[in-house]
Amino acid sequence: MSVSIAVIGLGYWGPNLLRNLYESRACGRLIACDLDDEKLEKIRTRYPAVQTTRDFEQVISSPEVDAVVIATPVSTHHPLAKKALLAGKHVFIEKPMAADSGTAAELISLAQKNKRVLMVGHTFEYSPPVIKIREIISSGELGEIYYISSSRVNLGLHQKDVSVIWDLAPHDFSSIFYWLNETPARVSAMGRDFVQKGIPDVAFINLEFPGGAIAHVQVSWLSPSKLRRTAVIGSEKMLVYDDTENIEKVKIFDKGVDYKDPETFGEYQLSYRAGDVISPRLDTYEPLRKEMLHFIECCSTGATPKTDGANGLRVVKTLEAAEISLHEGGRVVAIQP
Ligand SMILES: NC(=O)c1ccc[n+]([C@@H]2O[C@H](COP(=O)([O-])OP(=O)(O)OC[C@H]3O[C@@H](n4cnc5c(N)ncnc54)[C@H](O)[C@@H]3O)[C@@H](O)[C@H]2O)c1
């Protein structure tokens, strides 16, 4: 079955989704919808075959549209996705899925009731390094995972409607939850709104997982250089993922410390290991292409997406808890399963 798709929102990110849909040649008709005619003019110039409109209601009432891809500001995700699901369309929503967990949960039940696909744009779960790290962790090569530490900072685009937590942390949260195959039980966060009052631009977030691992995620729009660096520390080996590297994004260090039980009281021994550093071969496809092809396939077959509504909801619950903690001076907040 050929799937006709309307991309809603063609600001910064939407054109990337449209380009991947267009170049994949895997879908039927493509429509671009934005409130801003200047954005649509750019699309018409670049893709004369793509139909454009400013009218979202017209898009979802058209029987010729099977699915919508929503890349609008976060506050509009729920109202637009809800209308599209009620009109019988399959829905892809950019991250974060919704502005709060209640409305995210409502979208999940609406999709279930209407038997429509609901997919969330956690792009990193489709990226070669992130998938490779999941394979490495699952194989047991790193041993027991002790902790994960992640920095996603740069002199970034300050958003008008969401804090740096809602803008940047979805990437780290979705990757870490995917790697550990777990959702955190508790979260705490410290942050500040240095530039625009009321919109935090730096945050340090701590996560505790039921299995014993802990994680620290640093997100900031106020940093001199761009860092996209994650360290995964295991009992056997350690791994560093640097997404700013062109090649060798992932490195596995055969490093660690072994503790030997003391033979006599007070005499314990630590032995330090420093072996080879290996950089595994990674696939080279564009994650967004893989993500869009997966959405089209799910719409055609009815399969459940890898990043489905539940996957999106666990990220939203953690963002919500982190934001509460930030506003309450770093109080540890439990995340309800
Ligand atoms: N997956 C990723 O790596 C990634 C990267 C960047 C942004 N995003 C996400 O993409 C989404 C959009 O972010 P952006 O930076 O492109 O925002 P943006 O503000 O640049 O663009 C949003 C566009 O949506 C349009 N719009 C708003 N309401 C509309 C409506 N009712 N109907 C039609 N169009 C409407 C606006 O006119 C604007 O052109 C956000 O959810 C963001 O988190 C994801």
mmCIF file of C-alpha atoms and ligand atoms in Angstrom:
data_model
loop_
_atom_site.group_PDB
_atom_site.id
_atom_site.type_symbol
_atom_site.label_atom_id
_atom_site.label_comp_id
_atom_site.label_asym_id
_atom_site.label_seq_id
_atom_site.Cartn_x
_atom_site.Cartn_y
_atom_site.Cartn_z
ATOM 1 C CA MET A 1 0.000 0.000 0.000
ATOM 2 C CA SER A 2 1.330 3.442 -0.889
ATOM 3 C CA VAL A 3 1.154 5.849 2.082
ATOM 4 C CA SER A 4 0.370 9.523 1.425
ATOM 5 C CA ILE A 5 1.910 11.799 4.035
ATOM 6 C CA ALA A 6 1.478 15.428 5.103
ATOM 7 C CA VAL A 7 4.378 17.075 6.929
ATOM 8 C CA ILE A 8 3.013 19.664 9.389
ATOM 9 C CA GLY A 9 5.509 22.386 10.361
ATOM 10 C CA LEU A 10 8.358 23.355 8.021
ATOM 11 C CA GLY A 11 10.488 25.529 10.278
ATOM 12 C CA TYR A 12 13.956 24.336 11.220
ATOM 13 C CA TRP A 13 13.393 20.569 11.491
ATOM 14 C CA GLY A 14 10.380 19.777 9.282
ATOM 15 C CA PRO A 15 12.293 20.265 5.974
ATOM 16 C CA ASN A 16 14.708 17.478 7.039
ATOM 17 C CA LEU A 17 11.797 15.087 7.489
ATOM 18 C CA LEU A 18 10.238 16.169 4.185
ATOM 19 C CA ARG A 19 13.565 15.742 2.342
ATOM 20 C CA ASN A 20 13.965 12.206 3.663
ATOM 21 C CA LEU A 21 10.403 11.274 2.766
ATOM 22 C CA TYR A 22 10.847 12.795 -0.697
ATOM 23 C CA GLU A 23 14.221 11.203 -1.437
ATOM 24 C CA SER A 24 13.223 7.796 -0.068
ATOM 25 C CA ARG A 25 10.620 7.514 -2.870
ATOM 26 C CA ALA A 26 8.839 5.129 -0.504
ATOM 27 C CA CYS A 27 5.635 7.074 0.063
ATOM 28 C CA GLY A 28 2.776 8.188 -2.140
ATOM 29 C CA ARG A 29 1.657 11.817 -2.301
ATOM 30 C CA LEU A 30 3.551 14.334 -0.148
ATOM 31 C CA ILE A 31 1.937 17.476 1.248
ATOM 32 C CA ALA A 32 3.627 20.299 3.177
ATOM 33 C CA CYS A 33 1.569 22.301 5.686
ATOM 34 C CA ASP A 34 2.695 25.396 7.606
ATOM 35 C CA LEU A 35 0.960 28.539 8.854
ATOM 36 C CA ASP A 36 3.767 30.618 7.374
ATOM 37 C CA ASP A 37 3.576 31.090 3.603
ATOM 38 C CA GLU A 38 7.272 32.020 3.356
ATOM 39 C CA LYS A 39 8.201 28.557 4.646
ATOM 40 C CA LEU A 40 5.883 26.987 2.059
ATOM 41 C CA GLU A 41 7.348 29.110 -0.737
ATOM 42 C CA LYS A 42 10.790 27.648 0.023
ATOM 43 C CA ILE A 43 9.332 24.146 -0.185
ATOM 44 C CA ARG A 44 7.585 24.890 -3.514
ATOM 45 C CA THR A 45 10.849 26.203 -4.967
ATOM 46 C CA ARG A 46 12.789 23.141 -3.906
ATOM 47 C CA TYR A 47 10.123 20.462 -4.474
ATOM 48 C CA PRO A 48 7.688 21.638 -7.180
ATOM 49 C CA ALA A 49 5.843 18.310 -7.016
ATOM 50 C CA VAL A 50 4.981 18.698 -3.323
ATOM 51 C CA GLN A 51 1.554 20.204 -2.705
ATOM 52 C CA THR A 52 1.499 22.969 -0.033
ATOM 53 C CA THR A 53 -1.225 24.351 2.221
ATOM 54 C CA ARG A 54 -1.667 26.512 5.302
ATOM 55 C CA ASP A 55 -4.818 24.664 6.336
ATOM 56 C CA PHE A 56 -4.272 21.775 8.769
ATOM 57 C CA GLU A 57 -8.029 21.064 9.011
ATOM 58 C CA GLN A 58 -8.180 20.586 5.241
ATOM 59 C CA VAL A 59 -5.218 18.183 5.427
ATOM 60 C CA ILE A 60 -6.808 15.929 8.024
ATOM 61 C CA SER A 61 -10.222 15.970 6.387
ATOM 62 C CA SER A 62 -8.766 14.802 3.068
ATOM 63 C CA PRO A 63 -9.353 11.085 2.402
ATOM 64 C CA GLU A 64 -6.219 11.177 0.263
ATOM 65 C CA VAL A 65 -3.962 11.741 3.296
ATOM 66 C CA ASP A 66 -3.082 8.563 5.244
ATOM 67 C CA ALA A 67 -0.611 9.957 7.765
ATOM 68 C CA VAL A 68 0.771 13.165 9.255
ATOM 69 C CA VAL A 69 4.312 13.942 10.400
ATOM 70 C CA ILE A 70 4.191 16.690 13.037
ATOM 71 C CA ALA A 71 7.239 18.984 13.405
ATOM 72 C CA THR A 72 5.644 22.012 15.081
ATOM 73 C CA PRO A 73 6.478 23.563 18.495
ATOM 74 C CA VAL A 74 5.977 21.213 21.476
ATOM 75 C CA SER A 75 2.897 22.995 22.844
ATOM 76 C CA THR A 76 1.024 22.212 19.593
ATOM 77 C CA HIS A 77 1.940 18.486 19.417
ATOM 78 C CA HIS A 78 -1.001 17.208 21.447
ATOM 79 C CA PRO A 79 -3.807 19.297 19.882
ATOM 80 C CA LEU A 80 -2.621 18.592 16.317
ATOM 81 C CA ALA A 81 -1.944 14.874 16.924
ATOM 82 C CA LYS A 82 -5.293 14.428 18.678
ATOM 83 C CA LYS A 83 -7.215 15.946 15.765
ATOM 84 C CA ALA A 84 -5.272 13.825 13.272
ATOM 85 C CA LEU A 85 -5.892 10.582 15.195
ATOM 86 C CA LEU A 86 -9.605 11.395 15.552
ATOM 87 C CA ALA A 87 -9.698 11.966 11.780
ATOM 88 C CA GLY A 88 -8.272 8.459 11.298
ATOM 89 C CA LYS A 89 -4.706 9.411 10.319
ATOM 90 C CA HIS A 90 -1.507 7.654 11.379
ATOM 91 C CA VAL A 91 0.681 10.058 13.360
ATOM 92 C CA PHE A 92 4.398 10.674 13.709
ATOM 93 C CA ILE A 93 5.254 13.368 16.306
ATOM 94 C CA GLU A 94 8.635 14.949 16.786
ATOM 95 C CA LYS A 95 10.256 14.695 20.195
ATOM 96 C CA PRO A 96 9.209 15.422 22.881
ATOM 97 C CA MET A 97 5.893 13.714 22.234
ATOM 98 C CA ALA A 98 3.782 16.200 24.243
ATOM 99 C CA ALA A 99 4.135 18.980 26.790
ATOM 100 C CA ASP A 100 2.975 16.781 29.698
ATOM 101 C CA SER A 101 2.445 13.109 30.508
ATOM 102 C CA GLY A 102 -1.359 13.344 30.768
ATOM 103 C CA THR A 103 -1.817 14.509 27.181
ATOM 104 C CA ALA A 104 0.861 12.056 25.951
ATOM 105 C CA ALA A 105 -1.084 9.195 27.582
ATOM 106 C CA GLU A 106 -4.299 10.447 25.961
ATOM 107 C CA LEU A 107 -2.677 10.203 22.510
ATOM 108 C CA ILE A 108 -1.626 6.605 23.218
ATOM 109 C CA SER A 109 -5.174 5.558 24.084
ATOM 110 C CA LEU A 110 -6.624 7.457 21.117
ATOM 111 C CA ALA A 111 -4.218 5.687 18.744
ATOM 112 C CA GLN A 112 -5.123 2.327 20.278
ATOM 113 C CA LYS A 113 -8.856 3.002 20.086
ATOM 114 C CA ASN A 114 -8.651 4.152 16.467
ATOM 115 C CA LYS A 115 -6.127 1.433 15.514
ATOM 116 C CA ARG A 116 -3.701 4.004 14.128
ATOM 117 C CA VAL A 117 0.103 4.078 14.244
ATOM 118 C CA LEU A 118 1.578 6.518 16.770
ATOM 119 C CA MET A 119 5.323 7.027 16.468
ATOM 120 C CA VAL A 120 7.648 9.501 18.231
ATOM 121 C CA GLY A 121 10.740 11.058 16.612
ATOM 122 C CA HIS A 122 13.436 9.812 18.945
ATOM 123 C CA THR A 123 15.876 9.964 16.034
ATOM 124 C CA PHE A 124 18.884 8.732 17.987
ATOM 125 C CA GLU A 125 17.306 5.308 18.417
ATOM 126 C CA TYR A 126 17.686 4.957 14.631
ATOM 127 C CA SER A 127 21.314 6.135 14.513
ATOM 128 C CA PRO A 128 24.171 3.678 13.880
ATOM 129 C CA PRO A 129 26.327 4.578 16.947
ATOM 130 C CA VAL A 130 23.388 4.417 19.364
ATOM 131 C CA ILE A 131 22.239 1.063 17.936
ATOM 132 C CA LYS A 132 25.819 -0.279 18.095
ATOM 133 C CA ILE A 133 26.137 0.760 21.765
ATOM 134 C CA ARG A 134 22.913 -1.064 22.579
ATOM 135 C CA GLU A 135 24.357 -4.211 20.917
ATOM 136 C CA ILE A 136 27.629 -3.857 22.857
ATOM 137 C CA ILE A 137 25.853 -3.397 26.210
ATOM 138 C CA SER A 138 23.409 -6.263 25.514
ATOM 139 C CA SER A 139 26.280 -8.599 24.595
ATOM 140 C CA GLY A 140 27.676 -8.142 28.126
ATOM 141 C CA GLU A 141 31.043 -6.910 26.827
ATOM 142 C CA LEU A 142 31.066 -3.930 29.210
ATOM 143 C CA GLY A 143 29.938 -6.092 32.163
ATOM 144 C CA GLU A 144 27.511 -4.639 34.685
ATOM 145 C CA ILE A 145 26.738 -0.992 33.784
ATOM 146 C CA TYR A 146 27.787 1.187 36.720
ATOM 147 C CA TYR A 147 26.991 4.617 35.346
ATOM 148 C CA ILE A 148 26.457 6.781 32.241
ATOM 149 C CA SER A 149 27.534 10.389 31.954
ATOM 150 C CA SER A 150 26.414 12.598 29.080
ATOM 151 C CA SER A 151 27.086 16.190 27.931
ATOM 152 C CA ARG A 152 24.959 17.875 25.267
ATOM 153 C CA VAL A 153 26.026 21.511 25.346
ATOM 154 C CA ASN A 154 26.747 24.333 22.900
ATOM 155 C CA LEU A 155 25.988 27.996 22.322
ATOM 156 C CA GLY A 156 22.537 26.909 21.216
ATOM 157 C CA LEU A 157 19.370 28.364 19.836
ATOM 158 C CA HIS A 158 17.385 29.563 22.855
ATOM 159 C CA GLN A 159 13.815 28.263 22.474
ATOM 160 C CA LYS A 160 10.874 30.530 23.296
ATOM 161 C CA ASP A 161 8.420 27.940 24.587
ATOM 162 C CA VAL A 162 10.475 25.201 26.297
ATOM 163 C CA SER A 163 13.456 24.914 28.624
ATOM 164 C CA VAL A 164 16.774 23.362 27.642
ATOM 165 C CA ILE A 165 15.604 20.172 29.402
ATOM 166 C CA TRP A 166 12.644 19.712 27.020
ATOM 167 C CA ASP A 167 14.724 20.759 24.007
ATOM 168 C CA LEU A 168 17.909 18.700 24.434
ATOM 169 C CA ALA A 169 17.465 16.036 27.141
ATOM 170 C CA PRO A 170 14.954 13.911 25.108
ATOM 171 C CA HIS A 171 17.926 12.742 23.006
ATOM 172 C CA ASP A 172 19.967 11.596 26.007
ATOM 173 C CA PHE A 173 16.989 10.133 27.863
ATOM 174 C CA SER A 174 15.754 8.110 24.887
ATOM 175 C CA SER A 175 19.267 6.808 24.110
ATOM 176 C CA ILE A 176 20.037 5.883 27.742
ATOM 177 C CA PHE A 177 16.642 4.188 28.315
ATOM 178 C CA TYR A 178 17.123 2.254 25.070
ATOM 179 C CA TRP A 179 20.636 1.148 26.067
ATOM 180 C CA LEU A 180 19.677 0.073 29.586
ATOM 181 C CA ASN A 181 16.241 -1.173 28.523
ATOM 182 C CA GLU A 182 14.927 0.584 31.628
ATOM 183 C CA THR A 183 13.070 3.699 32.740
ATOM 184 C CA PRO A 184 14.501 5.600 35.735
ATOM 185 C CA ALA A 185 12.794 5.317 39.105
ATOM 186 C CA ARG A 186 13.962 8.685 40.419
ATOM 187 C CA VAL A 187 15.327 11.938 39.035
ATOM 188 C CA SER A 188 16.796 15.152 40.421
ATOM 189 C CA ALA A 189 17.901 18.275 38.576
ATOM 190 C CA MET A 190 19.637 21.547 39.217
ATOM 191 C CA GLY A 191 19.443 24.370 36.672
ATOM 192 C CA ARG A 192 19.207 28.078 36.036
ATOM 193 C CA ASP A 193 17.543 30.548 33.625
ATOM 194 C CA PHE A 194 20.497 32.860 33.041
ATOM 195 C CA VAL A 195 19.502 34.526 29.741
ATOM 196 C CA GLN A 196 15.679 34.484 29.462
ATOM 197 C CA LYS A 197 13.967 34.568 32.844
ATOM 198 C CA GLY A 198 11.604 31.630 33.314
ATOM 199 C CA ILE A 199 13.256 29.459 30.621
ATOM 200 C CA PRO A 200 16.147 27.419 32.087
ATOM 201 C CA ASP A 201 19.146 27.351 29.741
ATOM 202 C CA VAL A 202 21.418 25.023 31.728
ATOM 203 C CA ALA A 203 20.555 21.877 33.695
ATOM 204 C CA PHE A 204 22.399 19.065 35.448
ATOM 205 C CA ILE A 205 20.147 16.025 35.722
ATOM 206 C CA ASN A 206 20.696 12.862 37.785
ATOM 207 C CA LEU A 207 18.841 9.616 37.068
ATOM 208 C CA GLU A 208 18.590 6.448 39.181
ATOM 209 C CA PHE A 209 17.555 3.188 37.512
ATOM 210 C CA PRO A 210 15.836 0.262 39.258
ATOM 211 C CA GLY A 211 18.623 -2.089 38.106
ATOM 212 C CA GLY A 212 21.244 -0.099 40.042
ATOM 213 C CA ALA A 213 22.823 2.031 37.291
ATOM 214 C CA ILE A 214 22.933 5.813 37.674
ATOM 215 C CA ALA A 215 23.253 8.495 34.991
ATOM 216 C CA HIS A 216 24.131 12.158 34.785
ATOM 217 C CA VAL A 217 22.935 14.303 31.881
ATOM 218 C CA GLN A 218 24.228 17.837 31.382
ATOM 219 C CA VAL A 219 22.319 20.023 28.905
ATOM 220 C CA SER A 220 23.060 23.655 28.084
ATOM 221 C CA TRP A 221 22.539 26.362 25.449
ATOM 222 C CA LEU A 222 25.305 28.367 27.136
ATOM 223 C CA SER A 223 28.623 26.769 26.407
ATOM 224 C CA PRO A 224 31.565 27.939 24.255
ATOM 225 C CA SER A 225 32.011 24.719 22.319
ATOM 226 C CA LYS A 226 29.748 21.957 21.134
ATOM 227 C CA LEU A 227 29.953 18.713 23.125
ATOM 228 C CA ARG A 228 27.960 15.591 22.317
ATOM 229 C CA ARG A 229 29.816 13.151 24.518
ATOM 230 C CA THR A 230 28.619 10.155 26.512
ATOM 231 C CA ALA A 231 30.667 7.776 28.666
ATOM 232 C CA VAL A 232 29.293 4.368 29.621
ATOM 233 C CA ILE A 233 31.209 2.809 32.498
ATOM 234 C CA GLY A 234 30.913 -0.934 33.052
ATOM 235 C CA SER A 235 32.515 -3.398 35.448
ATOM 236 C CA GLU A 236 34.544 -4.957 32.595
ATOM 237 C CA LYS A 237 35.086 -2.199 30.020
ATOM 238 C CA MET A 238 34.298 1.463 29.383
ATOM 239 C CA LEU A 239 32.930 3.152 26.292
ATOM 240 C CA VAL A 240 32.965 6.705 24.965
ATOM 241 C CA TYR A 241 30.527 7.940 22.303
ATOM 242 C CA ASP A 242 31.416 11.284 20.743
ATOM 243 C CA ASP A 243 28.817 12.302 18.178
ATOM 244 C CA THR A 244 30.887 15.287 17.011
ATOM 245 C CA GLU A 245 33.549 12.920 15.594
ATOM 246 C CA ASN A 246 33.243 12.182 11.884
ATOM 247 C CA ILE A 247 34.725 8.716 12.202
ATOM 248 C CA GLU A 248 35.367 6.584 15.277
ATOM 249 C CA LYS A 249 32.319 7.964 17.085
ATOM 250 C CA VAL A 250 32.385 4.993 19.478
ATOM 251 C CA LYS A 251 35.478 3.769 21.333
ATOM 252 C CA ILE A 252 35.626 0.812 23.703
ATOM 253 C CA PHE A 253 38.365 1.010 26.326
ATOM 254 C CA ASP A 254 39.534 -2.220 27.947
ATOM 255 C CA LYS A 255 40.055 -0.357 31.192
ATOM 256 C CA GLY A 256 38.888 -1.045 34.701
ATOM 257 C CA VAL A 257 39.732 -1.637 38.322
ATOM 258 C CA ASP A 258 39.532 -5.066 39.944
ATOM 259 C CA TYR A 259 39.076 -5.424 43.668
ATOM 260 C CA LYS A 260 40.479 -8.537 45.326
ATOM 261 C CA ASP A 261 39.162 -9.607 48.720
ATOM 262 C CA PRO A 262 41.795 -9.151 51.444
ATOM 263 C CA GLU A 263 43.545 -12.298 52.675
ATOM 264 C CA THR A 264 44.286 -10.673 56.011
ATOM 265 C CA PHE A 265 42.366 -7.938 57.789
ATOM 266 C CA GLY A 266 42.987 -4.458 56.327
ATOM 267 C CA GLU A 267 44.961 -5.679 53.333
ATOM 268 C CA TYR A 268 42.917 -5.214 50.175
ATOM 269 C CA GLN A 269 44.274 -5.014 46.668
ATOM 270 C CA LEU A 270 43.162 -3.031 43.649
ATOM 271 C CA SER A 271 44.533 -3.918 40.264
ATOM 272 C CA TYR A 272 44.161 -1.504 37.362
ATOM 273 C CA ARG A 273 43.670 -2.705 33.798
ATOM 274 C CA ALA A 274 44.533 -0.599 30.722
ATOM 275 C CA GLY A 275 44.314 -2.642 27.528
ATOM 276 C CA ASP A 276 43.361 -1.994 23.925
ATOM 277 C CA VAL A 277 41.076 0.715 22.595
ATOM 278 C CA ILE A 278 38.740 -0.551 19.851
ATOM 279 C CA SER A 279 36.517 1.522 17.577
ATOM 280 C CA PRO A 280 33.782 -0.684 16.084
ATOM 281 C CA ARG A 281 32.737 -0.286 12.444
ATOM 282 C CA LEU A 282 29.470 1.636 12.137
ATOM 283 C CA ASP A 283 26.859 1.705 9.375
ATOM 284 C CA THR A 284 26.733 5.011 7.501
ATOM 285 C CA TYR A 285 23.059 5.608 6.685
ATOM 286 C CA GLU A 286 21.191 8.776 7.701
ATOM 287 C CA PRO A 287 19.139 8.068 10.873
ATOM 288 C CA LEU A 288 16.223 10.223 9.662
ATOM 289 C CA ARG A 289 15.931 8.140 6.477
ATOM 290 C CA LYS A 290 15.730 4.968 8.563
ATOM 291 C CA GLU A 291 13.196 6.618 10.888
ATOM 292 C CA MET A 292 10.916 7.785 8.055
ATOM 293 C CA LEU A 293 11.112 4.404 6.264
ATOM 294 C CA HIS A 294 10.170 2.695 9.534
ATOM 295 C CA PHE A 295 7.145 4.993 9.910
ATOM 296 C CA ILE A 296 5.991 4.257 6.356
ATOM 297 C CA GLU A 297 6.423 0.526 6.949
ATOM 298 C CA CYS A 298 4.423 0.646 10.208
ATOM 299 C CA CYS A 299 1.628 2.596 8.454
ATOM 300 C CA SER A 300 1.544 -0.022 5.664
ATOM 301 C CA THR A 301 1.688 -3.127 7.856
ATOM 302 C CA GLY A 302 0.141 -1.951 11.142
ATOM 303 C CA ALA A 303 3.333 -2.948 12.999
ATOM 304 C CA THR A 304 4.151 -1.203 16.291
ATOM 305 C CA PRO A 305 6.968 1.333 15.844
ATOM 306 C CA LYS A 306 10.239 0.882 17.697
ATOM 307 C CA THR A 307 9.697 4.366 19.198
ATOM 308 C CA ASP A 308 5.969 4.063 19.870
ATOM 309 C CA GLY A 309 3.764 6.137 22.161
ATOM 310 C CA ALA A 310 4.906 4.281 25.305
ATOM 311 C CA ASN A 311 8.512 4.989 24.366
ATOM 312 C CA GLY A 312 7.645 8.689 23.959
ATOM 313 C CA LEU A 313 5.678 8.759 27.231
ATOM 314 C CA ARG A 314 8.548 7.445 29.368
ATOM 315 C CA VAL A 315 10.726 10.287 28.076
ATOM 316 C CA VAL A 316 7.991 12.882 28.753
ATOM 317 C CA LYS A 317 7.496 11.542 32.325
ATOM 318 C CA THR A 318 11.226 11.903 32.987
ATOM 319 C CA LEU A 319 11.358 15.425 31.485
ATOM 320 C CA GLU A 320 8.395 16.403 33.630
ATOM 321 C CA ALA A 321 9.988 15.005 36.809
ATOM 322 C CA ALA A 322 13.319 16.712 36.007
ATOM 323 C CA GLU A 323 11.567 20.061 35.499
ATOM 324 C CA ILE A 324 9.685 19.681 38.831
ATOM 325 C CA SER A 325 12.947 18.874 40.600
ATOM 326 C CA LEU A 326 14.696 21.856 38.998
ATOM 327 C CA HIS A 327 11.969 24.196 40.258
ATOM 328 C CA GLU A 328 12.098 22.630 43.741
ATOM 329 C CA GLY A 329 15.817 23.099 44.324
ATOM 330 C CA GLY A 330 16.926 19.647 43.207
ATOM 331 C CA ARG A 331 14.438 17.563 45.228
ATOM 332 C CA VAL A 332 14.528 13.878 44.249
ATOM 333 C CA VAL A 333 11.306 13.145 42.327
ATOM 334 C CA ALA A 334 9.941 9.606 41.865
ATOM 335 C CA ILE A 335 8.761 8.666 38.376
ATOM 336 C CA GLN A 336 5.507 6.708 38.367
ATOM 337 C CA PRO A 337 5.758 3.646 36.073
HETATM 338 N N1 LIG B 1 14.703 14.914 16.209
HETATM 339 C C1 LIG B 1 15.520 15.945 16.266
HETATM 340 O O1 LIG B 1 16.745 15.785 16.284
HETATM 341 C C2 LIG B 1 14.946 17.341 16.291
HETATM 342 C C3 LIG B 1 15.774 18.440 16.034
HETATM 343 C C4 LIG B 1 15.206 19.718 16.072
HETATM 344 C C5 LIG B 1 13.868 19.884 16.397
HETATM 345 N N2 LIG B 1 13.113 18.788 16.666
HETATM 346 C C6 LIG B 1 11.688 18.947 17.048
HETATM 347 O O2 LIG B 1 10.956 19.398 15.919
HETATM 348 C C7 LIG B 1 9.849 20.201 16.356
HETATM 349 C C8 LIG B 1 9.892 21.546 15.614
HETATM 350 O O3 LIG B 1 11.079 22.218 15.991
HETATM 351 P P1 LIG B 1 11.672 23.389 15.052
HETATM 352 O O4 LIG B 1 12.969 23.755 15.691
HETATM 353 O O5 LIG B 1 11.627 22.978 13.646
HETATM 354 O O6 LIG B 1 10.596 24.546 15.321
HETATM 355 P P2 LIG B 1 10.356 25.849 14.407
HETATM 356 O O7 LIG B 1 9.718 26.845 15.314
HETATM 357 O O8 LIG B 1 11.589 26.227 13.652
HETATM 358 O O9 LIG B 1 9.286 25.380 13.323
HETATM 359 C C9 LIG B 1 7.971 25.069 13.651
HETATM 360 C C10 LIG B 1 7.079 25.356 12.432
HETATM 361 O O10 LIG B 1 5.759 24.909 12.737
HETATM 362 C C11 LIG B 1 4.844 25.829 12.135
HETATM 363 N N3 LIG B 1 3.544 25.694 12.809
HETATM 364 C C12 LIG B 1 3.215 26.001 14.077
HETATM 365 N N4 LIG B 1 1.919 25.699 14.310
HETATM 366 C C13 LIG B 1 1.414 25.168 13.162
HETATM 367 C C14 LIG B 1 0.142 24.646 12.785
HETATM 368 N N5 LIG B 1 -0.891 24.653 13.633
HETATM 369 N N6 LIG B 1 0.002 24.197 11.517
HETATM 370 C C15 LIG B 1 1.030 24.231 10.646
HETATM 371 N N7 LIG B 1 2.270 24.689 10.958
HETATM 372 C C16 LIG B 1 2.450 25.160 12.190
HETATM 373 C C17 LIG B 1 5.503 27.192 12.335
HETATM 374 O O11 LIG B 1 4.992 28.146 11.433
HETATM 375 C C18 LIG B 1 6.972 26.851 12.072
HETATM 376 O O12 LIG B 1 7.326 27.030 10.724
HETATM 377 C C19 LIG B 1 9.970 20.306 17.876
HETATM 378 O O13 LIG B 1 9.166 19.341 18.470
HETATM 379 C C20 LIG B 1 11.440 19.987 18.130
HETATM 380 O O14 LIG B 1 11.662 19.430 19.429
HETATM 381 C C21 LIG B 1 13.618 17.539 16.604
#
